[in-house]
Amino acid sequence: MPVSRRQIFELATKGAVAATLIGVPSASWAAAPSPADLKRLQLGHSRVQYLLKNWDKLTTTCDNKAMSSTEAKQVVRTEGGGGGFCDKNPLVVQEYLGYKSTTDPLFKADALMLKAVPLVDESVMDEADYVDIVEQYRDKADQTSLLAYTSSWGEANPNGGKEAVDDYLDKTKEVVMETEVLLRKVLNALALEILPPSEKRA
């Protein structure tokens, strides 16, 4: 008879190594994260909100002359106001999702979320549903990073151009919005306060 996810968690809480059955190292349950660790999730969600609220401003830089040759290939030049030029820079999205630096609040956030399983408020959702949310978050965050990267090369690729970059950026924003919703669900499950939009890392 197949083992249900709920049964796996019941075994895991009794010290069994059943968590490996769902592809999660049992060490994830070794110790709950500290309040300082959990603060990363709050800050990360706050930054994602800020990204969405300021999407056009953050993904577009005008009159940017300090650019390497590689970066120049990964942006789309468009005429800006006042006769200047604006560069579409989709890769900035990766910074807000924790894919650019180990100091980003959401760097390897899914691992932190899994360590927080013992802290889940079961009046909000059970542990199995929480892990499902974390898995969805990881998939969406990875998808966002990939779309941002693909968008950054949209003009350089065959049959590419400004329209291709804009199309990928629109798709990227849609997935970021879905990621924000999942992050919010994680915070609610852990009874963590939702912070207002901010670009602060700490």
GROMACS .gro file of N, CA and C in nm, residues 6-149:
model
  432
    6ARG      N    1   0.115   1.235   0.459
    6ARG     CA    2   0.088   1.258   0.601
    6ARG      C    3   0.154   1.152   0.689
    7GLN      N    4   0.150   1.025   0.643
    7GLN     CA    5   0.215   0.917   0.720
    7GLN      C    6   0.365   0.939   0.726
    8ILE      N    7   0.421   0.989   0.617
    8ILE     CA    8   0.565   1.016   0.614
    8ILE      C    9   0.602   1.116   0.723
    9PHE      N   10   0.522   1.222   0.736
    9PHE     CA   11   0.551   1.323   0.837
    9PHE      C   12   0.533   1.269   0.978
   10GLU      N   13   0.436   1.180   0.996
   10GLU     CA   14   0.417   1.121   1.128
   10GLU      C   15   0.539   1.038   1.166
   11LEU      N   16   0.593   0.965   1.068
   11LEU     CA   17   0.713   0.886   1.094
   11LEU      C   18   0.834   0.976   1.118
   12ALA      N   19   0.842   1.084   1.039
   12ALA     CA   20   0.957   1.174   1.050
   12ALA      C   21   0.963   1.238   1.187
   13THR      N   22   0.847   1.275   1.241
   13THR     CA   23   0.846   1.339   1.371
   13THR      C   24   0.884   1.243   1.483
   14LYS      N   25   0.879   1.112   1.455
   14LYS     CA   26   0.920   1.012   1.554
   14LYS      C   27   1.066   0.972   1.537
   15GLY      N   28   1.138   1.043   1.449
   15GLY     CA   29   1.280   1.017   1.435
   15GLY      C   30   1.315   0.923   1.322
   16ALA      N   31   1.216   0.875   1.246
   16ALA     CA   32   1.246   0.786   1.133
   16ALA      C   33   1.304   0.868   1.019
   17VAL      N   34   1.369   0.800   0.926
   17VAL     CA   35   1.431   0.870   0.813
   17VAL      C   36   1.335   0.864   0.694
   18ALA      N   37   1.208   0.876   0.723
   18ALA     CA   38   1.108   0.864   0.617
   18ALA      C   39   1.105   0.984   0.525
   19ALA      N   40   1.161   1.096   0.568
   19ALA     CA   41   1.158   1.215   0.483
   19ALA      C   42   1.228   1.193   0.351
   20THR      N   43   1.321   1.099   0.345
   20THR     CA   44   1.392   1.073   0.220
   20THR      C   45   1.298   1.021   0.112
   21LEU      N   46   1.183   0.968   0.153
   21LEU     CA   47   1.088   0.914   0.057
   21LEU      C   48   1.029   1.023  -0.033
   22ILE      N   49   1.032   1.149   0.013
   22ILE     CA   50   0.981   1.257  -0.069
   22ILE      C   51   1.094   1.345  -0.120
   23GLY      N   52   1.216   1.291  -0.114
   23GLY     CA   53   1.330   1.362  -0.172
   23GLY      C   54   1.384   1.475  -0.087
   24VAL      N   55   1.350   1.477   0.043
   24VAL     CA   56   1.399   1.581   0.132
   24VAL      C   57   1.493   1.520   0.234
   25PRO      N   58   1.617   1.566   0.245
   25PRO     CA   59   1.710   1.511   0.343
   25PRO      C   60   1.653   1.521   0.484
   26SER      N   61   1.669   1.416   0.562
   26SER     CA   62   1.615   1.417   0.697
   26SER      C   63   1.678   1.526   0.782
   27ALA      N   64   1.799   1.574   0.743
   27ALA     CA   65   1.866   1.680   0.818
   27ALA      C   66   1.784   1.807   0.818
   28SER      N   67   1.690   1.821   0.722
   28SER     CA   68   1.608   1.940   0.714
   28SER      C   69   1.526   1.958   0.841
   29TRP      N   70   1.499   1.847   0.911
   29TRP     CA   71   1.421   1.854   1.033
   29TRP      C   72   1.510   1.856   1.159
   30ALA      N   73   1.641   1.866   1.141
   30ALA     CA   74   1.732   1.852   1.253
   30ALA      C   75   1.712   1.964   1.355
   31ALA      N   76   1.698   2.088   1.310
   31ALA     CA   77   1.682   2.200   1.402
   31ALA      C   78   1.601   2.309   1.336
   32ALA      N   79   1.507   2.362   1.410
   32ALA     CA   80   1.425   2.470   1.355
   32ALA      C   81   1.510   2.596   1.340
   33PRO      N   82   1.483   2.678   1.239
   33PRO     CA   83   1.560   2.800   1.218
   33PRO      C   84   1.535   2.903   1.328
   34SER      N   85   1.631   2.991   1.347
   34SER     CA   86   1.620   3.096   1.448
   34SER      C   87   1.532   3.210   1.396
   35PRO      N   88   1.488   3.298   1.485
   35PRO     CA   89   1.412   3.416   1.442
   35PRO      C   90   1.488   3.499   1.339
   36ALA      N   91   1.619   3.506   1.354
   36ALA     CA   92   1.701   3.582   1.259
   36ALA      C   93   1.696   3.517   1.121
   37ASP      N   94   1.697   3.384   1.118
   37ASP     CA   95   1.687   3.313   0.990
   37ASP      C   96   1.551   3.338   0.925
   38LEU      N   97   1.446   3.329   1.005
   38LEU     CA   98   1.312   3.348   0.954
   38LEU      C   99   1.291   3.491   0.902
   39LYS      N  100   1.364   3.585   0.961
   39LYS     CA  101   1.356   3.724   0.916
   39LYS      C  102   1.393   3.736   0.769
   40ARG      N  103   1.482   3.646   0.723
   40ARG     CA  104   1.521   3.647   0.582
   40ARG      C  105   1.401   3.627   0.492
   41LEU      N  106   1.310   3.539   0.531
   41LEU     CA  107   1.191   3.514   0.449
   41LEU      C  108   1.102   3.638   0.443
   42GLN      N  109   1.091   3.707   0.555
   42GLN     CA  110   1.011   3.829   0.558
   42GLN      C  111   1.073   3.937   0.470
   43LEU      N  112   1.205   3.954   0.483
   43LEU     CA  113   1.274   4.055   0.403
   43LEU      C  114   1.269   4.019   0.255
   44GLY      N  115   1.286   3.890   0.226
   44GLY     CA  116   1.282   3.846   0.088
   44GLY      C  117   1.146   3.874   0.025
   45HIS      N  118   1.040   3.845   0.098
   45HIS     CA  119   0.905   3.872   0.048
   45HIS      C  120   0.884   4.022   0.029
   46SER      N  121   0.936   4.100   0.122
   46SER     CA  122   0.926   4.245   0.112
   46SER      C  123   0.995   4.296  -0.014
   47ARG      N  124   1.110   4.237  -0.045
   47ARG     CA  125   1.185   4.277  -0.165
   47ARG      C  126   1.112   4.235  -0.293
   48VAL      N  127   1.048   4.119  -0.292
   48VAL     CA  128   0.973   4.075  -0.409
   48VAL      C  129   0.854   4.169  -0.432
   49GLN      N  130   0.789   4.211  -0.324
   49GLN     CA  131   0.681   4.309  -0.337
   49GLN      C  132   0.733   4.438  -0.399
   50TYR      N  133   0.850   4.481  -0.352
   50TYR     CA  134   0.910   4.605  -0.403
   50TYR      C  135   0.942   4.591  -0.552
   51LEU      N  136   0.995   4.476  -0.591
   51LEU     CA  137   1.026   4.450  -0.731
   51LEU      C  138   0.901   4.463  -0.817
   52LEU      N  139   0.792   4.401  -0.774
   52LEU     CA  140   0.668   4.407  -0.852
   52LEU      C  141   0.610   4.548  -0.857
   53LYS      N  142   0.619   4.618  -0.747
   53LYS     CA  143   0.564   4.753  -0.739
   53LYS      C  144   0.644   4.850  -0.825
   54ASN      N  145   0.774   4.822  -0.845
   54ASN     CA  146   0.862   4.913  -0.920
   54ASN      C  147   0.922   4.841  -1.041
   55TRP      N  148   0.845   4.754  -1.101
   55TRP     CA  149   0.894   4.666  -1.207
   55TRP      C  150   0.963   4.741  -1.321
   56ASP      N  151   0.894   4.836  -1.381
   56ASP     CA  152   0.950   4.906  -1.497
   56ASP      C  153   1.076   4.983  -1.460
   57LYS      N  154   1.073   5.049  -1.345
   57LYS     CA  155   1.190   5.127  -1.302
   57LYS      C  156   1.311   5.038  -1.277
   58LEU      N  157   1.289   4.922  -1.216
   58LEU     CA  158   1.400   4.835  -1.180
   58LEU      C  159   1.454   4.754  -1.297
   59THR      N  160   1.370   4.725  -1.394
   59THR     CA  161   1.416   4.646  -1.509
   59THR      C  162   1.456   4.733  -1.628
   60THR      N  163   1.458   4.863  -1.607
   60THR     CA  164   1.499   4.956  -1.714
   60THR      C  165   1.597   5.058  -1.657
   61THR      N  166   1.710   5.077  -1.724
   61THR     CA  167   1.809   5.176  -1.683
   61THR      C  168   1.837   5.267  -1.801
   62CYS      N  169   1.823   5.397  -1.781
   62CYS     CA  170   1.844   5.493  -1.890
   62CYS      C  171   1.981   5.561  -1.879
   63ASP      N  172   2.040   5.586  -1.998
   63ASP     CA  173   2.170   5.653  -2.007
   63ASP      C  174   2.277   5.583  -1.924
   64ASN      N  175   2.281   5.450  -1.931
   64ASN     CA  176   2.381   5.372  -1.857
   64ASN      C  177   2.501   5.349  -1.946
   65LYS      N  178   2.611   5.418  -1.915
   65LYS     CA  179   2.731   5.406  -1.997
   65LYS      C  180   2.833   5.309  -1.937
   66ALA      N  181   2.821   5.282  -1.808
   66ALA     CA  182   2.916   5.191  -1.742
   66ALA      C  183   2.867   5.048  -1.759
   67MET      N  184   2.897   4.991  -1.875
   67MET     CA  185   2.846   4.859  -1.908
   67MET      C  186   2.954   4.776  -1.977
   68SER      N  187   2.972   4.653  -1.934
   68SER     CA  188   3.070   4.566  -1.998
   68SER      C  189   3.017   4.518  -2.131
   69SER      N  190   3.104   4.458  -2.213
   69SER     CA  191   3.061   4.409  -2.344
   69SER      C  192   2.958   4.298  -2.329
   70THR      N  193   2.975   4.213  -2.226
   70THR     CA  194   2.879   4.105  -2.203
   70THR      C  195   2.743   4.161  -2.167
   71GLU      N  196   2.742   4.260  -2.075
   71GLU     CA  197   2.616   4.322  -2.036
   71GLU      C  198   2.549   4.391  -2.153
   72ALA      N  199   2.631   4.450  -2.239
   72ALA     CA  200   2.576   4.521  -2.355
   72ALA      C  201   2.500   4.426  -2.447
   73LYS      N  202   2.542   4.300  -2.452
   73LYS     CA  203   2.474   4.201  -2.535
   73LYS      C  204   2.345   4.152  -2.471
   74GLN      N  205   2.331   4.176  -2.340
   74GLN     CA  206   2.217   4.123  -2.266
   74GLN      C  207   2.111   4.228  -2.234
   75VAL      N  208   2.119   4.343  -2.300
   75VAL     CA  209   2.019   4.446  -2.278
   75VAL      C  210   1.961   4.488  -2.412
   76VAL      N  211   1.847   4.551  -2.407
   76VAL     CA  212   1.783   4.601  -2.528
   76VAL      C  213   1.782   4.752  -2.522
   77ARG      N  214   1.842   4.817  -2.620
   77ARG     CA  215   1.846   4.962  -2.624
   77ARG      C  216   1.718   5.016  -2.687
   78THR      N  217   1.654   5.110  -2.622
   78THR     CA  218   1.536   5.175  -2.678
   78THR      C  219   1.552   5.325  -2.658
   79GLU      N  220   1.491   5.402  -2.743
   79GLU     CA  221   1.500   5.547  -2.729
   79GLU      C  222   1.427   5.590  -2.604
   80GLY      N  223   1.496   5.669  -2.522
   80GLY     CA  224   1.435   5.718  -2.401
   80GLY      C  225   1.397   5.864  -2.414
   81GLY      N  226   1.335   5.917  -2.308
   81GLY     CA  227   1.295   6.056  -2.311
   81GLY      C  228   1.416   6.148  -2.317
   82GLY      N  229   1.403   6.262  -2.381
   82GLY     CA  230   1.511   6.359  -2.388
   82GLY      C  231   1.622   6.318  -2.481
   83GLY      N  232   1.595   6.225  -2.572
   83GLY     CA  233   1.696   6.187  -2.669
   83GLY      C  234   1.798   6.088  -2.618
   84GLY      N  235   1.779   6.033  -2.495
   84GLY     CA  236   1.874   5.937  -2.442
   84GLY      C  237   1.837   5.795  -2.480
   85PHE      N  238   1.903   5.699  -2.417
   85PHE     CA  239   1.874   5.559  -2.443
   85PHE      C  240   1.846   5.488  -2.312
   86CYS      N  241   1.762   5.388  -2.321
   86CYS     CA  242   1.729   5.308  -2.204
   86CYS      C  243   1.765   5.163  -2.231
   87ASP      N  244   1.813   5.096  -2.128
   87ASP     CA  245   1.854   4.956  -2.138
   87ASP      C  246   1.758   4.870  -2.058
   88LYS      N  247   1.701   4.768  -2.121
   88LYS     CA  248   1.622   4.671  -2.048
   88LYS      C  249   1.718   4.571  -1.985
   89ASN      N  250   1.710   4.556  -1.853
   89ASN     CA  251   1.800   4.467  -1.781
   89ASN      C  252   1.720   4.364  -1.700
   90PRO      N  253   1.675   4.258  -1.764
   90PRO     CA  254   1.593   4.156  -1.695
   90PRO      C  255   1.666   4.085  -1.582
   91LEU      N  256   1.800   4.082  -1.588
   91LEU     CA  257   1.876   4.006  -1.488
   91LEU      C  258   1.862   4.063  -1.347
   92VAL      N  259   1.815   4.188  -1.336
   92VAL     CA  260   1.795   4.245  -1.203
   92VAL      C  261   1.693   4.163  -1.124
   93VAL      N  262   1.604   4.095  -1.195
   93VAL     CA  263   1.501   4.014  -1.130
   93VAL      C  264   1.567   3.905  -1.045
   94GLN      N  265   1.676   3.849  -1.094
   94GLN     CA  266   1.744   3.742  -1.020
   94GLN      C  267   1.795   3.791  -0.885
   95GLU      N  268   1.831   3.919  -0.876
   95GLU     CA  269   1.881   3.973  -0.750
   95GLU      C  270   1.774   3.969  -0.641
   96TYR      N  271   1.651   3.996  -0.680
   96TYR     CA  272   1.542   4.002  -0.582
   96TYR      C  273   1.489   3.863  -0.545
   97LEU      N  274   1.524   3.762  -0.624
   97LEU     CA  275   1.480   3.625  -0.594
   97LEU      C  276   1.590   3.540  -0.532
   98GLY      N  277   1.705   3.603  -0.502
   98GLY     CA  278   1.811   3.531  -0.432
   98GLY      C  279   1.906   3.451  -0.519
   99TYR      N  280   1.917   3.485  -0.647
   99TYR     CA  281   2.001   3.407  -0.738
   99TYR      C  282   2.132   3.477  -0.774
  100LYS      N  283   2.160   3.590  -0.712
  100LYS     CA  284   2.278   3.666  -0.749
  100LYS      C  285   2.386   3.668  -0.641
  101SER      N  286   2.346   3.655  -0.517
  101SER     CA  287   2.443   3.669  -0.407
  101SER      C  288   2.400   3.585  -0.288
  102THR      N  289   2.499   3.537  -0.215
  102THR     CA  290   2.471   3.460  -0.093
  102THR      C  291   2.414   3.549   0.017
  103THR      N  292   2.426   3.681   0.000
  103THR     CA  293   2.373   3.774   0.100
  103THR      C  294   2.228   3.813   0.072
  104ASP      N  295   2.173   3.769  -0.042
  104ASP     CA  296   2.033   3.797  -0.070
  104ASP      C  297   1.946   3.722   0.030
  105PRO      N  298   1.842   3.785   0.084
  105PRO     CA  299   1.756   3.719   0.183
  105PRO      C  300   1.697   3.587   0.135
  106LEU      N  301   1.668   3.574   0.006
  106LEU     CA  302   1.605   3.453  -0.045
  106LEU      C  303   1.706   3.352  -0.102
  107PHE      N  304   1.834   3.372  -0.076
  107PHE     CA  305   1.934   3.275  -0.121
  107PHE      C  306   1.906   3.140  -0.056
  108LYS      N  307   1.881   3.037  -0.139
  108LYS     CA  308   1.847   2.903  -0.091
  108LYS      C  309   1.733   2.906   0.010
  109ALA      N  310   1.634   2.988  -0.019
  109ALA     CA  311   1.521   3.004   0.074
  109ALA      C  312   1.441   2.877   0.092
  110ASP      N  313   1.435   2.792  -0.011
  110ASP     CA  314   1.356   2.670   0.001
  110ASP      C  315   1.412   2.578   0.110
  111ALA      N  316   1.546   2.573   0.123
  111ALA     CA  317   1.607   2.490   0.228
  111ALA      C  318   1.570   2.545   0.366
  112LEU      N  319   1.570   2.677   0.379
  112LEU     CA  320   1.531   2.740   0.505
  112LEU      C  321   1.384   2.711   0.536
  113MET      N  322   1.301   2.717   0.435
  113MET     CA  323   1.158   2.689   0.454
  113MET      C  324   1.135   2.546   0.504
  114LEU      N  325   1.211   2.452   0.449
  114LEU     CA  326   1.196   2.313   0.492
  114LEU      C  327   1.240   2.293   0.636
  115LYS      N  328   1.344   2.365   0.678
  115LYS     CA  329   1.387   2.355   0.817
  115LYS      C  330   1.282   2.409   0.912
  116ALA      N  331   1.195   2.494   0.859
  116ALA     CA  332   1.092   2.556   0.942
  116ALA      C  333   0.966   2.471   0.955
  117VAL      N  334   0.966   2.351   0.898
  117VAL     CA  335   0.848   2.264   0.905
  117VAL      C  336   0.794   2.249   1.048
  118PRO      N  337   0.879   2.229   1.150
  118PRO     CA  338   0.826   2.211   1.286
  118PRO      C  339   0.754   2.336   1.338
  119LEU      N  340   0.774   2.450   1.273
  119LEU     CA  341   0.714   2.575   1.319
  119LEU      C  342   0.581   2.606   1.251
  120VAL      N  343   0.536   2.519   1.162
  120VAL     CA  344   0.413   2.544   1.087
  120VAL      C  345   0.293   2.549   1.182
  121ASP      N  346   0.213   2.653   1.167
  121ASP     CA  347   0.090   2.667   1.244
  121ASP      C  348  -0.016   2.578   1.180
  122GLU      N  349  -0.046   2.465   1.242
  122GLU     CA  350  -0.137   2.369   1.182
  122GLU      C  351  -0.281   2.414   1.183
  123SER      N  352  -0.309   2.527   1.245
  123SER     CA  353  -0.443   2.584   1.234
  123SER      C  354  -0.459   2.656   1.100
  124VAL      N  355  -0.345   2.681   1.034
  124VAL     CA  356  -0.345   2.746   0.903
  124VAL      C  357  -0.335   2.641   0.792
  125MET      N  358  -0.239   2.549   0.805
  125MET     CA  359  -0.225   2.438   0.710
  125MET      C  360  -0.143   2.328   0.775
  126ASP      N  361  -0.158   2.206   0.727
  126ASP     CA  362  -0.078   2.098   0.785
  126ASP      C  363   0.059   2.094   0.718
  127GLU      N  364   0.149   2.016   0.777
  127GLU     CA  365   0.287   2.014   0.731
  127GLU      C  366   0.301   1.966   0.587
  128ALA      N  367   0.221   1.868   0.550
  128ALA     CA  368   0.229   1.814   0.414
  128ALA      C  369   0.192   1.920   0.311
  129ASP      N  370   0.087   1.996   0.339
  129ASP     CA  371   0.048   2.104   0.247
  129ASP      C  372   0.155   2.212   0.243
  130TYR      N  373   0.216   2.237   0.357
  130TYR     CA  374   0.323   2.337   0.363
  130TYR      C  375   0.440   2.297   0.273
  131VAL      N  376   0.481   2.170   0.281
  131VAL     CA  377   0.590   2.123   0.197
  131VAL      C  378   0.553   2.133   0.049
  132ASP      N  379   0.429   2.107   0.016
  132ASP     CA  380   0.383   2.124  -0.122
  132ASP      C  381   0.401   2.269  -0.168
  133ILE      N  382   0.368   2.364  -0.079
  133ILE     CA  383   0.383   2.506  -0.111
  133ILE      C  384   0.531   2.539  -0.133
  134VAL      N  385   0.616   2.484  -0.048
  134VAL     CA  386   0.761   2.509  -0.062
  134VAL      C  387   0.812   2.455  -0.196
  135GLU      N  388   0.766   2.337  -0.234
  135GLU     CA  389   0.808   2.279  -0.361
  135GLU      C  390   0.761   2.365  -0.478
  136GLN      N  391   0.639   2.416  -0.468
  136GLN     CA  392   0.587   2.504  -0.572
  136GLN      C  393   0.668   2.633  -0.578
  137TYR      N  394   0.702   2.686  -0.461
  137TYR     CA  395   0.783   2.808  -0.456
  137TYR      C  396   0.917   2.787  -0.527
  138ARG      N  397   0.983   2.676  -0.494
  138ARG     CA  398   1.114   2.648  -0.554
  138ARG      C  399   1.103   2.640  -0.706
  139ASP      N  400   1.002   2.572  -0.755
  139ASP     CA  401   0.983   2.560  -0.899
  139ASP      C  402   0.958   2.696  -0.964
  140LYS      N  403   0.873   2.778  -0.902
  140LYS     CA  404   0.842   2.909  -0.959
  140LYS      C  405   0.963   3.002  -0.955
  141ALA      N  406   1.039   2.998  -0.845
  141ALA     CA  407   1.157   3.083  -0.834
  141ALA      C  408   1.260   3.044  -0.940
  142ASP      N  409   1.282   2.914  -0.959
  142ASP     CA  410   1.375   2.868  -1.063
  142ASP      C  411   1.326   2.911  -1.201
  143GLN      N  412   1.196   2.901  -1.223
  143GLN     CA  413   1.139   2.940  -1.352
  143GLN      C  414   1.160   3.089  -1.377
  144THR      N  415   1.143   3.169  -1.271
  144THR     CA  416   1.163   3.313  -1.283
  144THR      C  417   1.306   3.345  -1.323
  145SER      N  418   1.402   3.280  -1.257
  145SER     CA  419   1.543   3.304  -1.288
  145SER      C  420   1.575   3.267  -1.433
  146LEU      N  421   1.521   3.155  -1.478
  146LEU     CA  422   1.546   3.111  -1.615
  146LEU      C  423   1.483   3.206  -1.716
  147LEU      N  424   1.361   3.251  -1.691
  147LEU     CA  425   1.294   3.344  -1.781
  147LEU      C  426   1.368   3.477  -1.788
  148ALA      N  427   1.417   3.524  -1.674
  148ALA     CA  428   1.492   3.650  -1.673
  148ALA      C  429   1.620   3.636  -1.755
  149TYR      N  430   1.687   3.524  -1.741
  149TYR     CA  431   1.810   3.501  -1.818
  149TYR      C  432   1.779   3.493  -1.967
   0.00000   0.00000   0.00000
